[in-house]
Amino acid sequence: MNTHGLLGRVVVYLSAAVVAVPVSAFLGLGSVIGYLAAGMAIGPHGLGLISSVEDVMHFAEFGVVLLLFLIGLELNPRKLWQLRGPILGTGGLQVALTTAILAVALRGTGLSWNMAWLASMGFSLSSTAIALQLLRERNLMPTPAGQTSFSVLLFQDLAVIPMLAVVPFLGSAEASAGGDAPWISALKSVGAILAVVVVGRFLVRPVFRVIARTRLREMFTAFSLFLVVAIAALMQAVGLSMALGAFLAGVLLADSEYRHELEVDIEPFKGLLLGLFFISVGMSVNFDVLLARPLEIAGAVGAAVLLKAAVLLGVGRWTGLKGRECVVFGLALSQVGEFAFVLFGLGGQLGVFDAGTQAFLVLTVALSMLTTPFLFMADQKWIAPRFNRKGPTGIVPGSAASEPVQTKDGAVIIAGYGRFGQVVGRILHSRGVPTVFLDHDPNQIDLLRKFGQPAYYGDVRRLDLLHSAGAERARLLVLSVDDMETVFETARLVREHFPKLPMVARARGRVDAYRLVNLGIPVVRETFHSGLRAAELVLKELGLGAYEARRLVARFGAHDESRMRAAAALADDEKALISLAHEGRMELEKLMKGDEEQGRAATDDGWG
Amino acid sequence: MQAALLRAARQVSGLSIQSIYEAYPDCVIDVKAEQAALAEAEVLVLQHPFYWYSCPSLLKEWIDSVFEFGWAYAGGTALKGKYWMQAISAGGPAEAYRREGYNHFTIEELLRPFEQTAYLCGMIPLKPFLIQGARAQTEGSLLERAGEYALLLERLKEGRFPERHSSL
């Protein structure tokens, strides 16, 4: 097979992932190890199906960018500001301590100061991709350990920027990177960040609105991707971290009505690119170097992970993490991160390291990433049970207050905010029941948000939108979208994935109502009830008393509802339906005359 | 109060319970269905709060429409020989229901229209189950009364009826 063409390579990547990841997940190892193993197998040092790791890695770093964009989407500026303490304090302490201790230790092994500093800076960083993926897979993000990990990772992503700026000064060769004076590049950076803020705050939403109005899904996806890629490109152009720019853009859009739709659109790209990133880490494991100096490498990996974990445990304890929380925090960030590759790459170019040292360090980083999933497994097997017995110090997944989705527990989700859903929503609102609106019409969403109602743009048939609207914790779902096929599809989806979520649906006509009745969903026929009210008015105009007219209409309504239910059971049998209809008409005639022929009316009810 | 009694009643198996305010929120009663249920029964217990010395309006409407001319009376014998009982909670204390009290009449006197309804349909009125001073009940005493009610229903089911009621 020609694995040099683009298609050939794509086939190799995808097949390796499709084989290795499910196996790894099945063995309880999580997806990260699967991707890493796939990478090792197909890489230049494994089967050699792929030869150029660097290009892929560069491309796959985009997975990290998208990951940070998504993380940003879940954090609005207010929440970010609340996290400033952990980010600067805990993050700063961790990076400073790890760098200082490691630098001294590395100097002790005979490296020059410059080498020791650069190596230890790289080693102080952890892998956002691996740590967050692992924490998310285990639903530990909302716990204190998850939140602290996230804050520290965020600081590290920020810290990369000055670190990259320092590398040229550590090199023996004269700084060859860029000719700008420091103040010009600082100005550029500030300008770029300002541009992102202005664009994210004021320009993006109107554009999304226009695009949403076209109802072309793929345009929405295209624009979402364009947005992230463009910001990343801008950041790279001024020498800032792409991931950081994307994160910033995410934060700025966290409050927007398109948040859920953006999440839904970007998620698959993020997943695949992040997978590719892990594959490329796997591919960069150089078995030749490993075989040549196995003990040294193992020692270096062990020492790095151990030292990082030790510092993290200390810092974690200092911030007030207790017991198992602290262990999870220490383990989650114990690997060396992807930015180390970038730093060491630059260090190699600028002559801080010789090629041998660089290969050694890169291998150490890659192998340290491999250890984390196994450490997590070990934790779950041996460490977690000890804490669980103690109870309160154990972690309850998903229990923290900082859940990203704003849906309050016990909210009613109203899918479809037309004239119909509006009435339902207003009544619920008057009762103080929290509501969340979903609609595919940007104008409606816009209107709702002006009134301060939680409302999101998107297609309710998408499972992920329902998830992010909080369908697990909602009290009820009102299906009031115009398109009946959408109603049925959503109803089936909800039945399958949220079996405990009750639904109430609006049906356009009788046949739609049959289908909903057969699904066991309480149904309201849209025009039926207004028809009843009209009949009541007509009867009054014809001279019936208001009470009598209301009674007749109510009687008819109850009769028709019960016939409809009976007919629903026979919805596929035309003959049975016809005879049922005939029977129904006779019964109805009797019923409507009923009041007059018998009972009160027959003996003079005193009102006549 | 009524909810506690209803809960107690639901604990007793083998009763046919119809909560009319739940079944007929728009006040249109399914007469045929109610008559069919009555035909099956031996004892009719009307459980209700005492509103303005009578039953709540929907229960009156229920009687008005279900006890049809020619079915329940005037030649109709559908209810003949069945027992009639009311389970009533009244806000005022027992002392209020006497000449010297602020309600002036006894509960039995006030229930006379119901008593006569039973007579006209050939039914046998039983002594009512009364909770008076409903507003002054504590959670504990309420539970106690609900227990007594359940016991009474249990006995009715077994055919052990309380004494007949007559203010004649």
Coordinates of C-alpha atoms in Angstrom, one line a residue, chain B:
Chain B
M1 CA -56.5 16.8 56.1
Q2 CA -58.5 15.4 53.2
A3 CA -55.3 14.3 51.6
A4 CA -54.3 12.4 54.7
L5 CA -57.7 10.7 54.8
L6 CA -57.4 9.8 51.1
R7 CA -53.9 8.3 51.7
A8 CA -55.3 6.3 54.5
A9 CA -58.2 5.1 52.3
R10 CA -55.8 4.1 49.6
Q11 CA -54.0 1.9 52.0
V12 CA -57.1 -0.2 52.4
S13 CA -57.2 -2.8 49.6
G14 CA -60.3 -3.7 47.6
L15 CA -62.0 -0.3 47.7
S16 CA -63.1 1.6 44.6
I17 CA -61.9 5.1 45.0
Q18 CA -62.9 8.0 42.7
S19 CA -61.3 11.3 43.3
I20 CA -63.8 13.5 41.5
Y21 CA -61.8 16.7 41.5
E22 CA -59.0 14.8 39.8
A23 CA -61.3 13.0 37.3
Y24 CA -63.5 15.9 36.3
P25 CA -61.5 19.2 36.6
D26 CA -63.8 20.8 34.0
C27 CA -66.8 19.7 36.0
V28 CA -68.4 17.5 33.3
I29 CA -69.1 14.2 34.9
D30 CA -69.1 10.9 33.1
V31 CA -72.6 9.9 34.4
K32 CA -72.6 6.4 32.8
A33 CA -69.3 5.5 34.3
E34 CA -70.2 6.7 37.7
Q35 CA -73.5 4.9 37.7
A36 CA -71.7 1.7 36.7
A37 CA -69.3 2.0 39.6
L38 CA -72.2 2.6 42.0
A39 CA -74.0 -0.4 40.7
E40 CA -71.1 -2.6 41.8
A41 CA -70.8 -1.1 45.3
E42 CA -72.5 -2.0 48.5
V43 CA -71.5 1.1 50.5
L44 CA -71.1 4.6 49.2
V45 CA -68.8 6.8 51.3
L46 CA -68.7 10.5 50.4
Q47 CA -65.5 11.8 51.8
H48 CA -65.3 15.6 51.7
P49 CA -64.6 18.7 53.7
F50 CA -67.6 20.6 55.2
Y51 CA -68.0 23.7 53.0
W52 CA -70.6 26.2 54.2
Y53 CA -72.4 23.4 56.0
S54 CA -72.6 21.2 53.0
C55 CA -70.4 19.4 50.5
P56 CA -68.1 21.1 47.9
S57 CA -69.8 22.1 44.7
L58 CA -68.4 19.4 42.5
L59 CA -69.7 16.7 44.8
K60 CA -73.1 18.3 44.7
E61 CA -72.8 18.4 40.9
W62 CA -71.8 14.7 41.0
I63 CA -75.0 13.9 43.0
D64 CA -77.1 16.1 40.8
S65 CA -76.0 14.4 37.6
V66 CA -75.4 10.8 38.7
F67 CA -78.5 10.3 40.8
E68 CA -80.7 10.5 37.8
F69 CA -84.4 10.6 37.6
G70 CA -85.7 7.1 36.8
W71 CA -82.3 5.6 37.8
A72 CA -81.9 6.5 41.4
Y73 CA -85.4 7.6 42.2
A74 CA -88.9 8.0 40.7
G75 CA -89.1 4.4 39.7
G76 CA -85.4 3.8 39.6
T77 CA -84.1 1.4 42.2
A78 CA -80.4 1.2 41.3
L79 CA -79.3 2.4 44.7
K80 CA -81.9 0.6 46.8
G81 CA -80.6 -1.2 49.9
K82 CA -77.1 0.2 49.5
Y83 CA -75.5 2.0 52.5
W84 CA -74.7 5.7 52.6
M85 CA -72.0 7.3 54.7
Q86 CA -70.2 10.6 54.8
A87 CA -66.7 11.2 56.0
I88 CA -66.4 14.8 56.9
S89 CA -63.7 17.1 58.1
A90 CA -65.0 20.4 59.6
G91 CA -62.8 23.3 60.6
G92 CA -64.9 24.3 63.7
P93 CA -64.6 22.5 67.0
A94 CA -67.3 20.1 68.2
E95 CA -68.6 22.7 70.7
A96 CA -69.5 25.1 67.9
Y97 CA -72.1 22.7 66.5
R98 CA -74.9 23.1 69.1
R99 CA -77.5 25.7 70.0
E100 CA -75.2 27.6 72.2
G101 CA -72.3 27.4 69.8
Y102 CA -71.6 29.8 67.0
N103 CA -72.9 27.3 64.4
H104 CA -76.2 26.9 66.2
F105 CA -77.0 23.5 64.5
T106 CA -75.6 20.1 65.1
I107 CA -73.8 18.3 62.3
E108 CA -76.6 15.8 62.1
E109 CA -79.1 18.6 61.6
L110 CA -77.0 20.2 58.9
L111 CA -76.6 16.9 57.1
R112 CA -80.3 16.5 56.8
P113 CA -80.5 17.2 53.0
F114 CA -78.0 14.3 52.5
E115 CA -80.0 12.1 54.8
Q116 CA -83.1 12.7 52.8
T117 CA -81.3 12.1 49.5
A118 CA -80.4 8.7 50.8
Y119 CA -84.0 8.0 51.9
L120 CA -85.4 9.0 48.6
C121 CA -83.1 6.6 46.8
G122 CA -83.9 3.8 49.3
M123 CA -80.4 3.9 50.8
I124 CA -79.5 3.2 54.4
P125 CA -77.7 6.2 56.0
L126 CA -74.9 5.3 58.5
K127 CA -73.4 7.4 61.2
P128 CA -70.9 9.9 59.6
F129 CA -67.2 9.7 60.3
L130 CA -66.4 13.2 61.7
I131 CA -63.2 15.1 62.2
Q132 CA -64.1 18.3 63.9
G133 CA -61.7 21.1 64.8
A134 CA -59.7 20.1 61.7
R135 CA -57.7 23.3 61.9
A136 CA -56.5 22.4 65.4
Q137 CA -55.2 18.9 64.5
T138 CA -51.5 18.2 65.0
E139 CA -49.6 16.0 62.7
G140 CA -49.8 13.2 65.3
S141 CA -53.5 13.5 66.0
L142 CA -54.1 13.7 62.2
L143 CA -52.3 10.5 61.7
E144 CA -54.3 8.9 64.5
R145 CA -57.6 10.1 62.9
A146 CA -56.5 8.8 59.5
G147 CA -55.8 5.5 61.1
E148 CA -59.3 5.4 62.6
Y149 CA -60.7 6.1 59.2
A150 CA -58.8 3.3 57.6
L151 CA -60.0 1.0 60.3
L152 CA -63.6 2.0 59.7
L153 CA -63.3 1.4 56.0
E154 CA -61.7 -2.0 56.7
R155 CA -64.8 -2.8 58.8
L156 CA -67.2 -1.6 56.2
K157 CA -65.5 -3.9 53.7
E158 CA -66.0 -6.8 56.0
G159 CA -69.7 -5.9 56.5
R160 CA -69.3 -4.7 60.0
F161 CA -71.3 -1.5 59.8
P162 CA -71.5 1.3 62.4
E163 CA -74.9 2.2 63.8
R164 CA -77.5 3.6 61.5
H165 CA -78.0 7.3 61.4
S166 CA -81.3 8.9 61.7
S167 CA -82.3 12.4 62.7
L168 CA -86.0 11.6 62.2

